[in-house]
């Protein structure tokens, strides 16, 4: 039986956690992109087919899509926070100096505007997908 190599485990664990972190960021950006594309596509169809009876129901689809994608993005944000915190714990456990380590960097240099812009994006998009069908539907 092979002897357990603690440092090799920590290295692989850290690589996995960083990949999970990056994947969540990518997923969140894809959700933003797809919600805009879906909203634009649906409303474009509605605008060019305004006399169609389907428009009465279809014009609300962007609000539903934005809500569902927004929930998923919020879940990703919570998972990103948990991943960052876990990475920070790993780095503390192996006693990395304060200026070394991605988890420590993220924890000590949080950019609140980045999170705020994401929440604003989803909030404004959700609001627009509700108000536009009310006032222009």
XYZ file of C-alpha atoms in Angstrom:
137
model
C 0.000 0.000 0.000
C 1.279 3.426 -0.969
C 1.997 5.891 1.819
C -0.315 8.889 2.040
C 1.371 12.046 0.784
C -0.205 14.979 2.603
C 1.357 17.722 0.467
C 0.371 16.010 -2.758
C -3.175 15.788 -1.436
C -3.216 19.493 -0.527
C -1.868 20.450 -3.949
C -4.508 18.381 -5.761
C -7.245 19.603 -3.427
C -6.251 23.211 -4.047
C -6.197 22.660 -7.822
C -9.666 21.126 -7.649
C -11.038 23.963 -5.513
C -9.561 26.608 -7.824
C -11.070 24.869 -10.853
C -14.462 24.699 -9.129
C -14.167 28.414 -8.340
C -13.304 29.306 -11.934
C -16.083 27.065 -13.281
C -18.666 28.842 -11.112
C -17.485 32.224 -12.368
C -17.795 30.988 -15.967
C -21.272 29.564 -15.295
C -22.424 32.875 -13.849
C -21.201 34.798 -16.895
C -22.945 32.303 -19.185
C -26.196 32.767 -17.269
C -25.932 36.526 -17.707
C -25.232 36.182 -21.411
C -27.991 33.622 -22.052
C -30.592 35.588 -20.112
C -29.906 38.652 -22.267
C -29.937 36.619 -25.485
C -33.176 34.856 -24.524
C -34.842 38.111 -23.501
C -33.766 39.869 -26.680
C -34.771 36.965 -28.880
C -38.196 36.548 -27.321
C -38.995 40.243 -27.316
C -37.760 40.608 -30.896
C -40.119 37.868 -31.987
C -42.949 39.463 -30.015
C -42.266 42.868 -31.602
C -42.331 41.455 -35.131
C -45.410 39.311 -34.453
C -47.414 41.727 -32.310
C -50.751 40.536 -33.719
C -50.094 36.895 -32.844
C -52.139 35.565 -29.912
C -49.023 33.890 -28.478
C -47.493 37.286 -27.688
C -49.828 37.792 -24.713
C -48.187 34.868 -22.915
C -44.757 34.832 -24.532
C -43.918 38.412 -23.517
C -43.699 37.187 -19.884
C -41.183 34.429 -20.620
C -38.150 36.738 -20.159
C -39.307 37.505 -16.603
C -39.538 33.794 -15.822
C -36.205 33.027 -17.477
C -34.483 35.919 -15.701
C -35.908 34.832 -12.371
C -34.760 31.224 -12.798
C -31.329 32.156 -14.157
C -30.975 34.771 -11.411
C -31.641 32.150 -8.727
C -29.001 29.947 -10.303
C -26.530 32.857 -10.412
C -27.245 33.606 -6.738
C -26.545 29.966 -5.925
C -23.287 30.213 -7.844
C -22.353 33.345 -5.887
C -22.912 31.500 -2.613
C -20.854 28.545 -3.862
C -18.086 30.940 -4.957
C -18.013 32.453 -1.467
C -17.868 28.999 0.134
C -15.093 27.923 -2.236
C -13.094 31.056 -1.471
C -13.515 30.479 2.267
C -12.446 26.840 1.960
C -9.367 27.768 -0.042
C -8.524 30.345 2.627
C -8.778 27.632 5.297
C -6.461 25.327 3.358
C -3.910 28.120 3.026
C -4.126 28.900 6.745
C -3.800 25.233 7.613
C -0.534 24.905 5.742
C 0.602 28.230 7.237
C 1.106 30.208 4.068
C 2.276 33.756 4.703
C -0.502 36.356 4.584
C 0.633 37.760 1.208
C 0.690 34.340 -0.515
C -2.288 32.297 -1.669
C -5.282 32.945 -3.879
C -7.804 32.359 -1.101
C -6.041 34.823 1.187
C -5.772 37.342 -1.617
C -9.493 37.099 -2.372
C -10.425 37.296 1.305
C -8.213 40.331 1.956
C -8.928 42.175 -1.305
C -12.635 41.650 -1.811
C -14.049 43.941 -4.418
C -17.556 44.781 -3.233
C -18.335 46.582 -6.484
C -17.992 43.325 -8.411
C -20.658 41.593 -6.332
C -22.786 44.729 -6.334
C -22.712 44.983 -10.126
C -23.801 41.350 -10.429
C -26.739 41.911 -8.079
C -27.614 45.130 -9.903
C -27.488 43.340 -13.252
C -29.991 40.713 -12.118
C -32.192 43.177 -10.262
C -32.425 45.634 -13.145
C -32.958 42.896 -15.716
C -35.702 41.335 -13.588
C -37.374 44.689 -13.132
C -37.243 45.449 -16.855
C -38.601 42.032 -17.817
C -41.614 42.754 -15.611
C -42.170 46.449 -16.409
C -41.731 46.356 -20.181
C -44.558 43.854 -20.773
C -46.808 45.859 -18.436
C -46.239 49.224 -20.100
C -45.481 48.206 -23.669
C -47.295 44.900 -23.954
